[in-house]
Coordinates of C-alpha atoms in Angstrom, one line a residue:
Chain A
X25 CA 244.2 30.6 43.1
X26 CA 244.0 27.4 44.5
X27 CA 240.3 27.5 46.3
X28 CA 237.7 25.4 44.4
X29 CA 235.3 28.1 41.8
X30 CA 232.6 28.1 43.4
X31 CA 230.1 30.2 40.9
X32 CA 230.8 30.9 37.0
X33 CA 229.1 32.5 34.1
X34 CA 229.9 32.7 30.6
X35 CA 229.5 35.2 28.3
X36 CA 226.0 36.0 29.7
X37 CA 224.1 38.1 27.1
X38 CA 220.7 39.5 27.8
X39 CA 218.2 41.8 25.8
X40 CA 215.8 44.2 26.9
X41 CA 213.5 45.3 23.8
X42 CA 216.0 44.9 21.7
X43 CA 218.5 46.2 23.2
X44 CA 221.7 44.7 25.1
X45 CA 221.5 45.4 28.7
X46 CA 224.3 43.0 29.4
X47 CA 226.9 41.5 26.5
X48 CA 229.2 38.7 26.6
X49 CA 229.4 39.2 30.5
X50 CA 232.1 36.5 31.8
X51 CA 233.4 36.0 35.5
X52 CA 234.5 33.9 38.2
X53 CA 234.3 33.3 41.7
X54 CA 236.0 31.3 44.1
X55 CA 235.5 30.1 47.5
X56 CA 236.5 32.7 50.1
X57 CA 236.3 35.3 47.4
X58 CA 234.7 38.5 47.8
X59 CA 233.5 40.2 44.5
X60 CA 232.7 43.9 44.1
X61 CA 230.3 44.7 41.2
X62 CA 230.9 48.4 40.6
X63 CA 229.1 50.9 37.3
X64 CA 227.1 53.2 36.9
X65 CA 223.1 53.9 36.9
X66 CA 221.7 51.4 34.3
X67 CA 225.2 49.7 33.6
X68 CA 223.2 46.2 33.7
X69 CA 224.2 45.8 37.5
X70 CA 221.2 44.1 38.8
X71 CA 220.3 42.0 35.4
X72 CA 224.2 40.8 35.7
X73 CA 223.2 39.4 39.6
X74 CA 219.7 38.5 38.4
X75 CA 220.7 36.2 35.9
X76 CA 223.5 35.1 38.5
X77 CA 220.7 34.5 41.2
X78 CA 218.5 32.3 38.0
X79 CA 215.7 35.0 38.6
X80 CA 216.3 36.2 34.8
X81 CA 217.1 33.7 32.4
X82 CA 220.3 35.0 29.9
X83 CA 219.3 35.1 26.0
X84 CA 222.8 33.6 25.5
X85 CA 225.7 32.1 27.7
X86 CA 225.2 29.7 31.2
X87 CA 225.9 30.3 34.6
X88 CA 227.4 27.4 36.8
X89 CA 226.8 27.5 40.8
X90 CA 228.8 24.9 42.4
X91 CA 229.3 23.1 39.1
X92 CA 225.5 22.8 38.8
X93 CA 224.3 24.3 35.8
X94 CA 221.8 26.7 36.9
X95 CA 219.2 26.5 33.8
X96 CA 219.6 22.5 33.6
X97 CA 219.6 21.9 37.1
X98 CA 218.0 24.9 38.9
X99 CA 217.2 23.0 42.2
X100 CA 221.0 21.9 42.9
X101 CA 222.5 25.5 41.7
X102 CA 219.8 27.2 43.4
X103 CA 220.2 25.5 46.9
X104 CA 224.0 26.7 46.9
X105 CA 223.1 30.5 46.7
X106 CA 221.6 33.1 48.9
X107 CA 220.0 36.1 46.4
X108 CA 219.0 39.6 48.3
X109 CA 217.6 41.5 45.7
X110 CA 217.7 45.3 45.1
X111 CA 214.1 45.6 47.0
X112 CA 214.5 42.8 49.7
X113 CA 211.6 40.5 48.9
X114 CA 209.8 41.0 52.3
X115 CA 206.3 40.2 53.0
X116 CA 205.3 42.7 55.4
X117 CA 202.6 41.2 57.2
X118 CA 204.7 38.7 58.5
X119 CA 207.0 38.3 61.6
X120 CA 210.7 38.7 61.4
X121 CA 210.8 34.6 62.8
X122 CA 207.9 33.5 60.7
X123 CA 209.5 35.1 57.4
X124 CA 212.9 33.8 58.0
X125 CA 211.6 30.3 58.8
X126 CA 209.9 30.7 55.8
X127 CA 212.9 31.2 53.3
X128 CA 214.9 28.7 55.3
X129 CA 212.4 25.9 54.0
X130 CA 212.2 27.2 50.9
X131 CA 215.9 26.5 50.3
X132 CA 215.6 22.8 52.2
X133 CA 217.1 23.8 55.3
X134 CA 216.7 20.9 57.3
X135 CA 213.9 20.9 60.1
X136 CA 216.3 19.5 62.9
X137 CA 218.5 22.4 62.0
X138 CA 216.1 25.3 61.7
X139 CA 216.2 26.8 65.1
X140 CA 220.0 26.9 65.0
X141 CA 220.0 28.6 61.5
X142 CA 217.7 31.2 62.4
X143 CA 219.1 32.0 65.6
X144 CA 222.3 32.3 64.0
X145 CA 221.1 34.6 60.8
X146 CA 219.3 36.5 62.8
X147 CA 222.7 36.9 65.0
X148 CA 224.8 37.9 62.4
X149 CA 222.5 40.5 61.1
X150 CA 221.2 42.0 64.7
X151 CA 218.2 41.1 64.5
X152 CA 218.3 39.3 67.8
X153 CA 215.6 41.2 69.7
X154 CA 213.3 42.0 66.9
X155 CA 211.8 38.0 65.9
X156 CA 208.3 39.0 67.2
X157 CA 208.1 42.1 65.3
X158 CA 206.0 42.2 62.1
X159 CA 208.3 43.6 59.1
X160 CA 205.8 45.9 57.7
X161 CA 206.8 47.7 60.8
X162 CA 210.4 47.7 61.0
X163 CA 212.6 50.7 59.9
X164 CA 214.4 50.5 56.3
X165 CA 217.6 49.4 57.7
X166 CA 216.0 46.8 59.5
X167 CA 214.3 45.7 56.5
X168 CA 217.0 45.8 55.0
X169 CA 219.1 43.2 57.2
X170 CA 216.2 41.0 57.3
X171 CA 216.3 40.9 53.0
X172 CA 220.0 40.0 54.2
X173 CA 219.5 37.4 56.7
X174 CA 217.0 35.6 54.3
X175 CA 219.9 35.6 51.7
X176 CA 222.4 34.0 54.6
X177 CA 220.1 32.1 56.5
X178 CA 220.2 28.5 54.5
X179 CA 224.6 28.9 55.0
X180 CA 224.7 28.8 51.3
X181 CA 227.8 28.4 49.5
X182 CA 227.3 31.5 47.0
X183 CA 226.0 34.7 48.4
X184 CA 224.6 37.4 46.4
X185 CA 223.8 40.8 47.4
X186 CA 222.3 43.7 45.4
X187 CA 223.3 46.9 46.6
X188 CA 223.5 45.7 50.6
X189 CA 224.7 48.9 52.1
X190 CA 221.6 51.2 50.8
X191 CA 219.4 52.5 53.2
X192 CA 221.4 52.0 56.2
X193 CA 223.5 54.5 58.8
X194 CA 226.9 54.4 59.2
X195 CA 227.1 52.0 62.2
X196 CA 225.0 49.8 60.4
X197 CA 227.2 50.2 57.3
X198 CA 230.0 49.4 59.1
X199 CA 228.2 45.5 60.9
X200 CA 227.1 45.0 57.5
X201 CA 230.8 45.6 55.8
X202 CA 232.1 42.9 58.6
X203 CA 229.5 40.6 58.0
X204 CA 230.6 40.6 54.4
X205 CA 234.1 40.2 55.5
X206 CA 232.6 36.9 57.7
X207 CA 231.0 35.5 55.0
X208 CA 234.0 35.8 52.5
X209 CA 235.6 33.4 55.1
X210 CA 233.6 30.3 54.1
X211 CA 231.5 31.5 51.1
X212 CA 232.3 33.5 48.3
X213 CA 229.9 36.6 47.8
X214 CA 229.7 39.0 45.2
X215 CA 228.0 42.5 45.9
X216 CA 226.7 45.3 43.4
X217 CA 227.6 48.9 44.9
X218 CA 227.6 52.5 43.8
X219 CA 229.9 53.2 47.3
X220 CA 233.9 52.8 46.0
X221 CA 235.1 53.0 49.5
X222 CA 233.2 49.6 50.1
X223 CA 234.8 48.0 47.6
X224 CA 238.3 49.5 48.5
X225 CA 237.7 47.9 52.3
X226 CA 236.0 44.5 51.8
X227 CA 236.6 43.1 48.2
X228 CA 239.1 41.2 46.6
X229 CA 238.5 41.7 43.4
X230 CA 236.2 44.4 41.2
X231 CA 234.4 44.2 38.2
X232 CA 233.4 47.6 36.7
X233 CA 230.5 47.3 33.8
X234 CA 230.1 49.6 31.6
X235 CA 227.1 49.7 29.2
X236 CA 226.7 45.9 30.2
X237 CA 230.3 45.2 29.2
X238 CA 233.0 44.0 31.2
X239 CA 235.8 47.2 31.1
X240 CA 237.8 45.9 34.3
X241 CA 238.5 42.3 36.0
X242 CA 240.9 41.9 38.3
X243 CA 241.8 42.9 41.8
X244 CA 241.4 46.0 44.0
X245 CA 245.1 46.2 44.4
X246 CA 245.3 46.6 40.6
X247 CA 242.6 49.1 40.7
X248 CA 244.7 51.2 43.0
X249 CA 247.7 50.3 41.8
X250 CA 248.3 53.9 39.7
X251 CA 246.3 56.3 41.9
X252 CA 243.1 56.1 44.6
X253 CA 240.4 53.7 43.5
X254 CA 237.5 56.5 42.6
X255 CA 240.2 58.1 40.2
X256 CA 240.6 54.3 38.5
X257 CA 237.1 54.4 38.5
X258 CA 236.5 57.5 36.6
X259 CA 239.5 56.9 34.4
X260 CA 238.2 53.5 33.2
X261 CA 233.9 54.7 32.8
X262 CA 235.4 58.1 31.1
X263 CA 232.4 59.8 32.7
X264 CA 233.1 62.2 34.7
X265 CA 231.6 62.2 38.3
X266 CA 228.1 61.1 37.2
X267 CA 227.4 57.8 39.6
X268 CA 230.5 57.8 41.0
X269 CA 229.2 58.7 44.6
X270 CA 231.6 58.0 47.2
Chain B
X14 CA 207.6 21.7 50.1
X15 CA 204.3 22.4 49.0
X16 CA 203.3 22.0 52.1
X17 CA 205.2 24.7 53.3
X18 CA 204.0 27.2 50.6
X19 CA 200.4 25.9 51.1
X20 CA 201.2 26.9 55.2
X21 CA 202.3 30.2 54.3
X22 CA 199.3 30.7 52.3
X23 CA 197.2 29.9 54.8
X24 CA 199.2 31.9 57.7
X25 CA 199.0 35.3 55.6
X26 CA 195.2 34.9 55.1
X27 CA 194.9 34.2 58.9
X28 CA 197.2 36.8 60.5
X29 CA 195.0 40.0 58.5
X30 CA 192.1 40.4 60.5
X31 CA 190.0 41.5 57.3
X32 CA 190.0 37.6 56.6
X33 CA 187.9 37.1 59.9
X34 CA 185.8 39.7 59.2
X35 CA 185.0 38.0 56.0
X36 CA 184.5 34.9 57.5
X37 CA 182.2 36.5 59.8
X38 CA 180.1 38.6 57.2
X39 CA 179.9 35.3 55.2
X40 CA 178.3 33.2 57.7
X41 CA 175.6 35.5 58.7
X42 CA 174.5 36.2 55.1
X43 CA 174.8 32.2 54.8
X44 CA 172.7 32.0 58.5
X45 CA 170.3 34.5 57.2
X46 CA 169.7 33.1 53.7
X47 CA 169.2 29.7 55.5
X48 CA 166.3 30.6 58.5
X49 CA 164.9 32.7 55.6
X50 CA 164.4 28.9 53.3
X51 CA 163.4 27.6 56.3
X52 CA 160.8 30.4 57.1
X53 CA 159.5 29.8 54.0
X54 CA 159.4 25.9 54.1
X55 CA 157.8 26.3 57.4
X56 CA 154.8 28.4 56.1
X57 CA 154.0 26.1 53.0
X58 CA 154.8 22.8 55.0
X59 CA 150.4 22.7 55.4
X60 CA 150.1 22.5 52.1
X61 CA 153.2 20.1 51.0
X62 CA 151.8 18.1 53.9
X63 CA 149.1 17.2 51.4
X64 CA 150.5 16.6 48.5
X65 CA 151.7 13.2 47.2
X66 CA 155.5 13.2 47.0
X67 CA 156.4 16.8 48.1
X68 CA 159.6 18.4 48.5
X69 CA 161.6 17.4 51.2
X70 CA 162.7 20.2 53.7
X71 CA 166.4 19.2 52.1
X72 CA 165.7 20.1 48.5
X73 CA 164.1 23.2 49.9
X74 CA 166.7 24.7 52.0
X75 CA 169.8 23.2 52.0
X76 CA 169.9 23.1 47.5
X77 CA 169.4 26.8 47.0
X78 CA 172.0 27.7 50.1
X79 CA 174.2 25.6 48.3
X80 CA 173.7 27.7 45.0
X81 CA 174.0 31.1 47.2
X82 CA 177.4 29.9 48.5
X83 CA 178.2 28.4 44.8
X84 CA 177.6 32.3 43.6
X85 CA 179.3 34.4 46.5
X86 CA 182.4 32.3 46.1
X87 CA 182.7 32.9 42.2
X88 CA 182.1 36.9 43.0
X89 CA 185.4 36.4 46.2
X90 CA 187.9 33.7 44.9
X91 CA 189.1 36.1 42.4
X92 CA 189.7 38.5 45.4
X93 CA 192.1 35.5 46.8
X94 CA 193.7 34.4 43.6
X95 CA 194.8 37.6 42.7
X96 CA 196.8 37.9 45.5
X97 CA 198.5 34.5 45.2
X98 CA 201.0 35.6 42.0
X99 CA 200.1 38.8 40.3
X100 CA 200.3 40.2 44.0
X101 CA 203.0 38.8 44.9
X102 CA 205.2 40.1 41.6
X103 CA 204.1 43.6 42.1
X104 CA 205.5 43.6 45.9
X105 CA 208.3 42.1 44.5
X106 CA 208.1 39.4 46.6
X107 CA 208.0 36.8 44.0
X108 CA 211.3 36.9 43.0
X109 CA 212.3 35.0 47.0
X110 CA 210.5 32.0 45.2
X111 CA 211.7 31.9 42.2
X112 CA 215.3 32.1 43.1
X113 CA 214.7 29.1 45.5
X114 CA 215.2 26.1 44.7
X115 CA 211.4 24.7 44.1
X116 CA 209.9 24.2 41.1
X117 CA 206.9 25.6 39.0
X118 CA 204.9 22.6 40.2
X119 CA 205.9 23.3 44.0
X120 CA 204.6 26.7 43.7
X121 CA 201.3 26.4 41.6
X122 CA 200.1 23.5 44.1
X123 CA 201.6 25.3 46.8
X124 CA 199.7 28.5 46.4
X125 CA 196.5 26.5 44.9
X126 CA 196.4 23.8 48.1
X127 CA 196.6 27.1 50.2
X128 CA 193.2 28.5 49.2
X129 CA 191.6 25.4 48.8
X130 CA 192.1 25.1 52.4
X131 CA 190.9 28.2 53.1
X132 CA 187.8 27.8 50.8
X133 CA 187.2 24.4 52.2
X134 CA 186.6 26.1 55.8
X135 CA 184.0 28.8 54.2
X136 CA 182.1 25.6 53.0
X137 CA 182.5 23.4 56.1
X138 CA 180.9 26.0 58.5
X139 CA 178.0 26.2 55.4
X140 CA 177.7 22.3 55.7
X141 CA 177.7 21.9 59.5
X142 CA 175.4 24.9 59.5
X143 CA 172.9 22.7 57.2
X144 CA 173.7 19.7 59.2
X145 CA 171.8 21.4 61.7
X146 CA 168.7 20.5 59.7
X147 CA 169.0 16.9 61.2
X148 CA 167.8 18.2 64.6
X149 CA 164.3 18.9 63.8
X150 CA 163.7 16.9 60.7
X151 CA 164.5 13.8 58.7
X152 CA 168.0 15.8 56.9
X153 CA 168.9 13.9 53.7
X154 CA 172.4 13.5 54.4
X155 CA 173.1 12.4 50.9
X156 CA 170.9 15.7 49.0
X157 CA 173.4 17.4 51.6
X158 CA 176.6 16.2 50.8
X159 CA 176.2 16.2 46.8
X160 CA 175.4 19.4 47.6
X161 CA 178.6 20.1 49.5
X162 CA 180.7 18.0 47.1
X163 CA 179.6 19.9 44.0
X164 CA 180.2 23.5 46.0
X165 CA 184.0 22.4 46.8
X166 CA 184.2 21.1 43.1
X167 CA 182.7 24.5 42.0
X168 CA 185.4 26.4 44.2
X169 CA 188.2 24.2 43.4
X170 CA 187.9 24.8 39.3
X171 CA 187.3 28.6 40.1
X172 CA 191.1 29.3 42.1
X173 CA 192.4 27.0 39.5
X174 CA 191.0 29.4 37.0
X175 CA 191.9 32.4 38.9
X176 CA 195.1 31.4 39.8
X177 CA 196.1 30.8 36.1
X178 CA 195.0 34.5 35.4
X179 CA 197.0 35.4 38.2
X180 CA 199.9 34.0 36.5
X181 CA 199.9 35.9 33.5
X182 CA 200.0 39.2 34.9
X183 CA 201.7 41.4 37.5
X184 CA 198.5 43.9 38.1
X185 CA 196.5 41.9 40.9
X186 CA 193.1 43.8 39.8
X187 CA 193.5 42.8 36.1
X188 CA 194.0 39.2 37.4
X189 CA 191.0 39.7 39.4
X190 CA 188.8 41.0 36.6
X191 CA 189.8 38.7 33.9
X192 CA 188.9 36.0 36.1
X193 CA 185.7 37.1 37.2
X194 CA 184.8 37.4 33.3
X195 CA 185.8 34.2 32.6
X196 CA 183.5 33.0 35.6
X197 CA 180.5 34.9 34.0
X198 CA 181.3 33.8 30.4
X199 CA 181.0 30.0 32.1
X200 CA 177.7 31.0 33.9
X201 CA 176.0 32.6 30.6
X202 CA 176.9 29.5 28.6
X203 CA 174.9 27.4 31.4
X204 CA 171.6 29.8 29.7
X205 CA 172.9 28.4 26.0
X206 CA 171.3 25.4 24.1
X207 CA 173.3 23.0 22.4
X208 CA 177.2 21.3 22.8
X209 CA 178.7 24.5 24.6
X210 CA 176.2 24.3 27.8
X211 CA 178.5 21.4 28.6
X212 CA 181.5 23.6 29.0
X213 CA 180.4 25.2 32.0
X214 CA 181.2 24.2 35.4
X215 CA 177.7 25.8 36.2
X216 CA 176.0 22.8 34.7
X217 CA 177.3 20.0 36.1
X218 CA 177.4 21.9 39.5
X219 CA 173.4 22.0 38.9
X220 CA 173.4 18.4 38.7
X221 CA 175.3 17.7 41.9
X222 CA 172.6 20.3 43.7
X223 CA 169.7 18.6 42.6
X224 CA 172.0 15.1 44.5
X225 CA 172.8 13.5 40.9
X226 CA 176.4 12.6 41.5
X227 CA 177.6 11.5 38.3
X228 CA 181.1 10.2 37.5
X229 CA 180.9 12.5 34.4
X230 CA 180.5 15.5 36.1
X231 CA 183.0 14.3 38.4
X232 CA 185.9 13.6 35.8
X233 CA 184.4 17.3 34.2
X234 CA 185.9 18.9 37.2
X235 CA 188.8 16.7 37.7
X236 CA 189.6 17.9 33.8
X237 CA 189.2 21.3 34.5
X238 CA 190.7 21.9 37.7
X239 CA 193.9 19.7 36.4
X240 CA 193.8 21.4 33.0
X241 CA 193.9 25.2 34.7
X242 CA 196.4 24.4 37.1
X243 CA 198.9 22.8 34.3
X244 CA 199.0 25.8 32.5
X245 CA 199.8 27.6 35.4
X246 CA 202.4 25.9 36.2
X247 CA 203.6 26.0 32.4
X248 CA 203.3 29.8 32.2
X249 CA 205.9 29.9 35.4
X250 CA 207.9 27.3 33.8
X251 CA 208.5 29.6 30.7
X252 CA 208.8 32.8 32.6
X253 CA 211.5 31.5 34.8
X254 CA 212.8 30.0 31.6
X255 CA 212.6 26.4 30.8
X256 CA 212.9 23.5 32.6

C-alpha cells in the first residue's frame, strides 16, 4: 500500500503476574486504514490498544505513532492519537462543553482553534444539543459518544477505540459505524470488537488474537474469502461459539 | 498546560456545592473562634492595661486563630488530595491524562497548583477576617502576615505530602489515611526533644506564629514541599514507564 504507516508496533510483549497477556504482538497501520481488533474474552484486547494508546508500557517490543517512538518521545506520539478507552474516561460532574474543552487542551489543540474543534466533535458524534448538560446525567450511549468525541476532538492522526459500539442502540450503532467509515478517510483507526458484522461492514483489515497471539493478519476479504466471516472466525479461535456474539 | 490542569482542579471543586458548604462551615468556626479570643482579650484588657509590656491584642487573637486554621487544614487537605490521583484512577479517569501528551511534571504541578489555589482562598478570607482587627486597635500587620505566611507554608507542605500518598495508590480513603498519619507522626515529633523536633513542619510553623520569620524555616518548607512533590512526580514517571 502506498499511504504513509501511520502507527506501528513490534513484537509487543506484556506480563501480567507472570503470565503473558500479550506475546510478540506485531502490526501496522496506515493512513486511511481501518483496523478491526477481533478475540475473544481476555484474548489481551484492551492491553494490545493500551499499550498502543502509551497507557501501559510493553515489558518488550516498541510502538511507533507517526514515526515517534512512543516510550522515547511520548509527547510527539501521544499528540497524533486519540485513545477512548473500554470505560470512556468521563468526569461526571462536568459539562459535555467543559469536558471536551478540557481534553482538547490536554492534547495542545490550539486556543484560536478550539471553538471550531469542539463544534465539530461534538457534530460528528450528535452531541450538538447536549453541551450544557452535565455528563453524570447523560444516558450510556451518550456517554459513550462523548468518551468518543474526546478521542476525535484534537483531529488526531491515529484513532483508537476500545469496544466503541457497546452500550449503544441500533441507530446509534449505525452513526457510530459511519463515523468510523469518516474517520478512515483522513486518519487511520483501529477498533477492538466482539460484534463480527462490524468488522465485515467498516474494516479493511482484521487481526484476530488469540491467547495474546496474533493467529490472523490480513484483510476482511481474506477472512471471507472461504465461507462468511463468523465461520472464519470460529475456524481460526477453534472455540466453538463462546465470544463469538454476532 | 499546567495551567489548564490547575483550572480544572479548581472548576471541579467549585461546581459541587459541598465545596461551598465547606467554605461556609469553615468561616463561621474561624468567625467564632475569633470573637471568642477577642471576648477573652476584651475581659483581661484591665489587667494587661497594667502591666509593663503586655500582650498585644495581635498575639492574643490573631496567633492562636492562626494555629486553629493550621490544625483544621491538616484534618481536610487529605480530604482534597485524595481526590486529585488515587480518585481519579479508581473512576478511571486517569487514564485521559496519561495518554495525553503532558508529562509527569505537568500533572503533579497541575493538580498540586489547583489546591493551593483553593487552600490559599480558605486562608485569605481567615487573613482579611483578622485584618479586621485594624479597625478598633493598633493590628500588627507584621505578627499578622508571619502568621499568614507560615499557615500557607503549613498547607502547601501538607497537599504536597498528601498528594504524593495519593500517588501511590488507587483507593482514595487509603490515600487519605496514610496521609493524615503522616501529618500526626510530624505533629508528635514537634512534643520530642532532640535532632528529630526539627523534622516537623509543626515547628517551624510555631516560629512563624510567634512572627519569627526565619530564612531557615523558610528554605525548611521550600525543602519539603519541593522534596514531596518530586517524588510524586517520579512515582508517575515510573508508573507510566520511564521517561
Amino acid at each position: 500500500m502506498a499511504s504513509p504507516i501511520t502507527l506501528s508496533a513490534h513484537n509487543l510483549t506484556r506480563f501480567h503476574g507472570g503470565r503473558s497477556v500479550v506475546t510478540d504482538v506485531s502490526l501496522e497501520l496506515h493512513r486511511g486504514e481501518v483496523l478491526g481488533l477481533l478475540g475473544h474474552n481476555g484474548a489481551g484486547k484492551s492491553t494490545t490498544l493500551q499499550m498502543l494508546a502509551g497507557a501501559l508500557t510493553p515489558n518488550s517490543g516498541r510502538v511507533e505513532v507517526c514515526d515517534f517512538d512512543i516510550a522515547r518521545k511520548p509527547a510527539l506520539a501521544k499528540a497524533c492519537l486519540g485513545f477512548l478507552p473500554e470505560h470512556p474516561p468521563l468526569y461526571k460532574d462536568m459539562r459535555v462543553d467543559d469536558y471536551l474543552t478540557f481534553a482538547a487542551k490536554l492534547h495542545r489543540v490550539l486556543p484560536a482553534q478550539l471553538t471550531e474543534y469542539l463544534n465539530l466533535a461534538k457534530q460528528r458524534c450528535g452531541l450538538t444539543d447536549c453541551g450544557k448538560k452535565l455528563i453524570g446525567t447523560l444516558s450510556k450511549g451518550y456517554q459513550q459518544r462523548v468518551g468518543i468525541a474526546q478521542a476525535i476532538i484534537h483531529q488526531p492522526a491515529v484513532v483508537i477505540l476500545d469496544e466503541p459500539t457497546v452500550g449503544l442502540d441500533p441507530t446509534q450503532i449505525r452513526d457510530i459505524r459511519e463515523l468510523i467509515r469518516e474517520l478512515g478517510n483522513n486518519s487511520s483507526v483501529i477498533l477492538s470488537t466482539h460484534l463480527l458484522h462490524e468488522v465485515e461492514n467498516i474494516c479493511d483489515r482484521a487481526l484476530i488474537l488469540q491467547q495474546g497471539k496474533v493467529i490472523f493478519n490480513d484483510t476482511t476479504d481474506e477472512l471471507r474469502r472461504h465461507s462468511d466471516i463468523e465461520s472464519s472466525f470460529i475456524r481460526l479461535t477453534a472455540m466453538p461459539t463462546e465470544g463469538a456474539t454476532t | 498546560m499546567i495551567r489548564t490542569l490547575a483550572k480544572k482542579e479548581l472548576h471541579t471543586l467549585f461546581v459541587s456545592p459541598s465545596t461551598w458548604w465547606m467554605l461556609a462551615l469553615l468561616q463561621f468556626i474561624f468567625a467564632w473562634f475569633y470573637l471568642a479570643r477577642m471576648d477573652d482579650y476584651l475581659q483581661v484588657q484591665a489587667q494587661l492595661a497594667q502591666m509593663d509590656s503586655a500582650p498585644g491584642a495581635t498575639i492574643s487573637i490573631a496567633a492562636p486563630l492562626a494555629s486553629v486554621l493550621a490544625i483544621v487544614l491538616m484534618m481536610l487537605i487529605p480530604l482534597f488530595t485524595m481526590r486529585l490521583i488515587a480518585e481519579e484512577r479508581r473512576n478511571q479517569t486517569w487514564i485521559l491524562l496519561t495518554t495525553a501528551p503532558i508529562s509527569a511534571t505537568d500533572i503533579v504541578l497541575g493538580k498540586f497548583l489547583g489546591l493551593l489555589a483553593m487552600l490559599s482562598i480558605i486562608i485569605a478570607a481567615c487573613a482579611v477576617m483578622v485584618c479586621s482587627l485594624a479597625l478598633g486597635t493598633h493590628a500588627d500587620f507584621g505578627l499578622i502576615a508571619g502568621n499568614i505566611l507560615g499557615v500557607w507554608l503549613l498547607a502547601a507542605s501538607y497537599a504536597a505530602l498528601g498528594l504524593f500518598f495519593s500517588s501511590l495508590t488507587r483507593q482514595p480513603v487509603v490515600a487519605a489515611f496514610g496521609a493524615l498519619a503522616v501529618y500526626f507522626g510530624l505533629w508528635m515529633l514537634e512534643m520530642s526533644s532532640g535532632v528529630v523536633r526539627v523534622l516537623s513542619p509543626n515547628v517551624h510553623f510555631q516560629n512563624l506564629n510567634v512572627g519569627l520569620i526565619s530564612t531557615a524555616d523558610i528554605i525548611y518548607f521550600a525543602l519539603f514541599i519541593t522534596g514531596f512533590l518530586l517524588v510524586s512526580i517520579e512515582r508517575i514517571r515510573r508508573e507510566r514507564g520511564g521517561v
